Amino acid sequence: MKAKLLLKGRALRVAAFATLFMASAAQAAEALTIDVHRSASCGCCKKWIKHLEANGFKVNDHVESNMSAVKQRLGVAPRLASCHTAVINGKFVEGHVPAAQILELNKHPDLAGIAVPGMPAGSPGMEAGGRQDAYQVIGLTKTGTDQTIAEYPAN
C-alpha cells in the first residue's frame, strides 16, 4: 500500500512538472514575437529580420512611411537612432541589436529599451566584407539614462 502511494505521489509530481514545463514553453514562444517597423526601401532592415528569424523570433514586419514618428511614439532618444525600430514586450529595440541581447531584455526591468546607434559594420544585418566595427548595445532606462548592455570589439 505504501509503495502504491509513493508511486501515485511521484506520478502527480511528474504531471505537475510537465504542466509547468508546457506553460513555460508556451510563454517563451509568446515572448519571441517581435514587431519590426521599417521603411520599404531598407535592405539592411530585411537582413536584420532574417537574423531574428534565424534566432527563433516570430517577426511581424510593419512597413512605415514615417519612421521618425514611430521612434518618437516609442520613446527612442535621437542619440540612439538607427534605421529600424522594433518592439518586444513593450520595450523598444532600436537598430542592429544582436538577438542575444534581445533575449536578455527581460533581465533588465528598469529599461525602456535597447539600441545599437547608427549602422555599425559587422552588426547583425550589416555584415559585408568581413569587417566589424566596434559597437555597443545601449540600454535606455525608464528615467532616461544610458547604460552599456554589451560591447562588441572591432576585428
PDB file of N, CA, C and O in Angstrom, residues 44 81-83 94-98 115-128 131-137 152:
ATOM      1  N   CYS A  44      19.046  46.584 -45.278  1.00  0.00           N
ATOM      2  CA  CYS A  44      19.669  46.040 -44.067  1.00  0.00           C
ATOM      3  C   CYS A  44      18.614  45.669 -43.031  1.00  0.00           C
ATOM      4  O   CYS A  44      18.834  44.778 -42.219  1.00  0.00           O
ATOM      5  N   ALA A  81      19.289  56.606 -32.323  1.00  0.00           N
ATOM      6  CA  ALA A  81      18.577  56.248 -33.554  1.00  0.00           C
ATOM      7  C   ALA A  81      19.411  55.432 -34.539  1.00  0.00           C
ATOM      8  O   ALA A  81      20.628  55.552 -34.623  1.00  0.00           O
ATOM      9  N   SER A  82      18.685  54.624 -35.280  1.00  0.00           N
ATOM     10  CA  SER A  82      19.218  53.824 -36.374  1.00  0.00           C
ATOM     11  C   SER A  82      18.127  53.760 -37.438  1.00  0.00           C
ATOM     12  O   SER A  82      17.240  54.618 -37.456  1.00  0.00           O
ATOM     13  N   CYS A  83      18.146  52.749 -38.286  1.00  0.00           N
ATOM     14  CA  CYS A  83      17.199  52.720 -39.400  1.00  0.00           C
ATOM     15  C   CYS A  83      15.867  52.043 -39.090  1.00  0.00           C
ATOM     16  O   CYS A  83      14.856  52.411 -39.659  1.00  0.00           O
ATOM     17  N   GLU A  94      16.116  49.292 -30.925  1.00  0.00           N
ATOM     18  CA  GLU A  94      16.475  50.215 -31.992  1.00  0.00           C
ATOM     19  C   GLU A  94      17.741  49.770 -32.700  1.00  0.00           C
ATOM     20  O   GLU A  94      18.769  49.542 -32.063  1.00  0.00           O
ATOM     21  N   GLY A  95      17.653  49.633 -34.015  1.00  0.00           N
ATOM     22  CA  GLY A  95      18.830  49.328 -34.818  1.00  0.00           C
ATOM     23  C   GLY A  95      19.239  47.873 -34.807  1.00  0.00           C
ATOM     24  O   GLY A  95      18.452  46.976 -34.529  1.00  0.00           O
ATOM     25  N   HIS A  96      20.516  47.663 -35.093  1.00  0.00           N
ATOM     26  CA  HIS A  96      21.057  46.334 -35.364  1.00  0.00           C
ATOM     27  C   HIS A  96      21.486  45.602 -34.087  1.00  0.00           C
ATOM     28  O   HIS A  96      22.627  45.156 -33.960  1.00  0.00           O
ATOM     29  N   VAL A  97      20.560  45.465 -33.168  1.00  0.00           N
ATOM     30  CA  VAL A  97      20.818  44.790 -31.888  1.00  0.00           C
ATOM     31  C   VAL A  97      20.879  43.277 -32.133  1.00  0.00           C
ATOM     32  O   VAL A  97      19.980  42.702 -32.741  1.00  0.00           O
ATOM     33  N   PRO A  98      21.945  42.615 -31.654  1.00  0.00           N
ATOM     34  CA  PRO A  98      22.013  41.157 -31.775  1.00  0.00           C
ATOM     35  C   PRO A  98      20.881  40.465 -31.002  1.00  0.00           C
ATOM     36  O   PRO A  98      20.449  40.939 -29.952  1.00  0.00           O
ATOM     37  N   ALA A 115      19.413  49.724 -27.768  1.00  0.00           N
ATOM     38  CA  ALA A 115      19.728  50.239 -29.094  1.00  0.00           C
ATOM     39  C   ALA A 115      21.182  49.984 -29.471  1.00  0.00           C
ATOM     40  O   ALA A 115      22.063  49.937 -28.613  1.00  0.00           O
ATOM     41  N   VAL A 116      21.399  49.851 -30.775  1.00  0.00           N
ATOM     42  CA  VAL A 116      22.721  49.955 -31.374  1.00  0.00           C
ATOM     43  C   VAL A 116      22.626  51.187 -32.271  1.00  0.00           C
ATOM     44  O   VAL A 116      22.051  51.127 -33.357  1.00  0.00           O
ATOM     45  N   PRO A 117      23.119  52.330 -31.778  1.00  0.00           N
ATOM     46  CA  PRO A 117      23.025  53.560 -32.560  1.00  0.00           C
ATOM     47  C   PRO A 117      23.791  53.464 -33.878  1.00  0.00           C
ATOM     48  O   PRO A 117      24.824  52.789 -33.963  1.00  0.00           O
ATOM     49  N   GLY A 118      23.282  54.158 -34.882  1.00  0.00           N
ATOM     50  CA  GLY A 118      23.929  54.150 -36.190  1.00  0.00           C
ATOM     51  C   GLY A 118      23.763  52.818 -36.883  1.00  0.00           C
ATOM     52  O   GLY A 118      22.807  52.083 -36.617  1.00  0.00           O
ATOM     53  N   MET A 119      24.689  52.523 -37.731  1.00  0.00           N
ATOM     54  CA  MET A 119      24.626  51.283 -38.501  1.00  0.00           C
ATOM     55  C   MET A 119      26.033  50.692 -38.596  1.00  0.00           C
ATOM     56  O   MET A 119      26.649  50.678 -39.662  1.00  0.00           O
ATOM     57  N   PRO A 120      26.585  50.195 -37.482  1.00  0.00           N
ATOM     58  CA  PRO A 120      27.970  49.728 -37.485  1.00  0.00           C
ATOM     59  C   PRO A 120      28.190  48.484 -38.347  1.00  0.00           C
ATOM     60  O   PRO A 120      27.402  47.533 -38.297  1.00  0.00           O
ATOM     61  N   ALA A 121      29.249  48.521 -39.114  1.00  0.00           N
ATOM     62  CA  ALA A 121      29.625  47.370 -39.946  1.00  0.00           C
ATOM     63  C   ALA A 121      29.855  46.164 -39.055  1.00  0.00           C
ATOM     64  O   ALA A 121      30.444  46.267 -37.976  1.00  0.00           O
ATOM     65  N   GLY A 122      29.351  45.026 -39.490  1.00  0.00           N
ATOM     66  CA  GLY A 122      29.539  43.782 -38.758  1.00  0.00           C
ATOM     67  C   GLY A 122      28.442  43.465 -37.758  1.00  0.00           C
ATOM     68  O   GLY A 122      28.371  42.353 -37.251  1.00  0.00           O
ATOM     69  N   SER A 123      27.571  44.434 -37.478  1.00  0.00           N
ATOM     70  CA  SER A 123      26.435  44.147 -36.598  1.00  0.00           C
ATOM     71  C   SER A 123      25.405  43.343 -37.395  1.00  0.00           C
ATOM     72  O   SER A 123      25.442  43.327 -38.628  1.00  0.00           O
ATOM     73  N   PRO A 124      24.477  42.634 -36.735  1.00  0.00           N
ATOM     74  CA  PRO A 124      23.503  41.814 -37.468  1.00  0.00           C
ATOM     75  C   PRO A 124      22.721  42.639 -38.502  1.00  0.00           C
ATOM     76  O   PRO A 124      22.147  43.671 -38.179  1.00  0.00           O
ATOM     77  N   GLY A 125      22.777  42.183 -39.741  1.00  0.00           N
ATOM     78  CA  GLY A 125      22.137  42.890 -40.844  1.00  0.00           C
ATOM     79  C   GLY A 125      23.093  43.799 -41.587  1.00  0.00           C
ATOM     80  O   GLY A 125      22.792  44.280 -42.671  1.00  0.00           O
ATOM     81  N   MET A 126      24.246  44.038 -41.002  1.00  0.00           N
ATOM     82  CA  MET A 126      25.254  44.913 -41.617  1.00  0.00           C
ATOM     83  C   MET A 126      26.549  44.152 -41.910  1.00  0.00           C
ATOM     84  O   MET A 126      27.613  44.736 -42.001  1.00  0.00           O
ATOM     85  N   GLU A 127      26.443  42.836 -42.080  1.00  0.00           N
ATOM     86  CA  GLU A 127      27.616  42.023 -42.376  1.00  0.00           C
ATOM     87  C   GLU A 127      27.938  42.177 -43.858  1.00  0.00           C
ATOM     88  O   GLU A 127      27.145  41.804 -44.703  1.00  0.00           O
ATOM     89  N   ALA A 128      29.088  42.745 -44.137  1.00  0.00           N
ATOM     90  CA  ALA A 128      29.524  42.882 -45.523  1.00  0.00           C
ATOM     91  C   ALA A 128      31.037  43.023 -45.531  1.00  0.00           C
ATOM     92  O   ALA A 128      31.589  43.823 -44.775  1.00  0.00           O
ATOM     93  N   ARG A 131      34.252  42.934 -42.377  1.00  0.00           N
ATOM     94  CA  ARG A 131      34.697  43.959 -41.425  1.00  0.00           C
ATOM     95  C   ARG A 131      33.699  44.084 -40.281  1.00  0.00           C
ATOM     96  O   ARG A 131      32.501  43.996 -40.497  1.00  0.00           O
ATOM     97  N   GLN A 132      34.215  44.292 -39.080  1.00  0.00           N
ATOM     98  CA  GLN A 132      33.339  44.582 -37.947  1.00  0.00           C
ATOM     99  C   GLN A 132      33.907  45.765 -37.187  1.00  0.00           C
ATOM    100  O   GLN A 132      35.014  45.730 -36.677  1.00  0.00           O
ATOM    101  N   ASP A 133      33.107  46.827 -37.129  1.00  0.00           N
ATOM    102  CA  ASP A 133      33.460  47.973 -36.301  1.00  0.00           C
ATOM    103  C   ASP A 133      33.098  47.661 -34.858  1.00  0.00           C
ATOM    104  O   ASP A 133      32.193  46.874 -34.593  1.00  0.00           O
ATOM    105  N   ALA A 134      33.795  48.303 -33.932  1.00  0.00           N
ATOM    106  CA  ALA A 134      33.430  48.181 -32.522  1.00  0.00           C
ATOM    107  C   ALA A 134      32.093  48.896 -32.326  1.00  0.00           C
ATOM    108  O   ALA A 134      31.853  49.947 -32.917  1.00  0.00           O
ATOM    109  N   TYR A 135      31.219  48.293 -31.523  1.00  0.00           N
ATOM    110  CA  TYR A 135      29.951  48.945 -31.199  1.00  0.00           C
ATOM    111  C   TYR A 135      29.442  48.456 -29.859  1.00  0.00           C
ATOM    112  O   TYR A 135      29.916  47.462 -29.329  1.00  0.00           O
ATOM    113  N   GLN A 136      28.503  49.215 -29.318  1.00  0.00           N
ATOM    114  CA  GLN A 136      27.899  48.874 -28.037  1.00  0.00           C
ATOM    115  C   GLN A 136      26.401  48.728 -28.190  1.00  0.00           C
ATOM    116  O   GLN A 136      25.785  49.381 -29.040  1.00  0.00           O
ATOM    117  N   VAL A 137      25.816  47.897 -27.332  1.00  0.00           N
ATOM    118  CA  VAL A 137      24.368  47.850 -27.171  1.00  0.00           C
ATOM    119  C   VAL A 137      24.086  48.708 -25.943  1.00  0.00           C
ATOM    120  O   VAL A 137      24.600  48.440 -24.858  1.00  0.00           O
ATOM    121  N   TYR A 152      30.840  44.983 -28.422  1.00  0.00           N
ATOM    122  CA  TYR A 152      31.363  44.136 -29.492  1.00  0.00           C
ATOM    123  C   TYR A 152      32.619  44.793 -30.049  1.00  0.00           C
ATOM    124  O   TYR A 152      32.562  45.934 -30.512  1.00  0.00           O
TER     125      TYR A 152
END
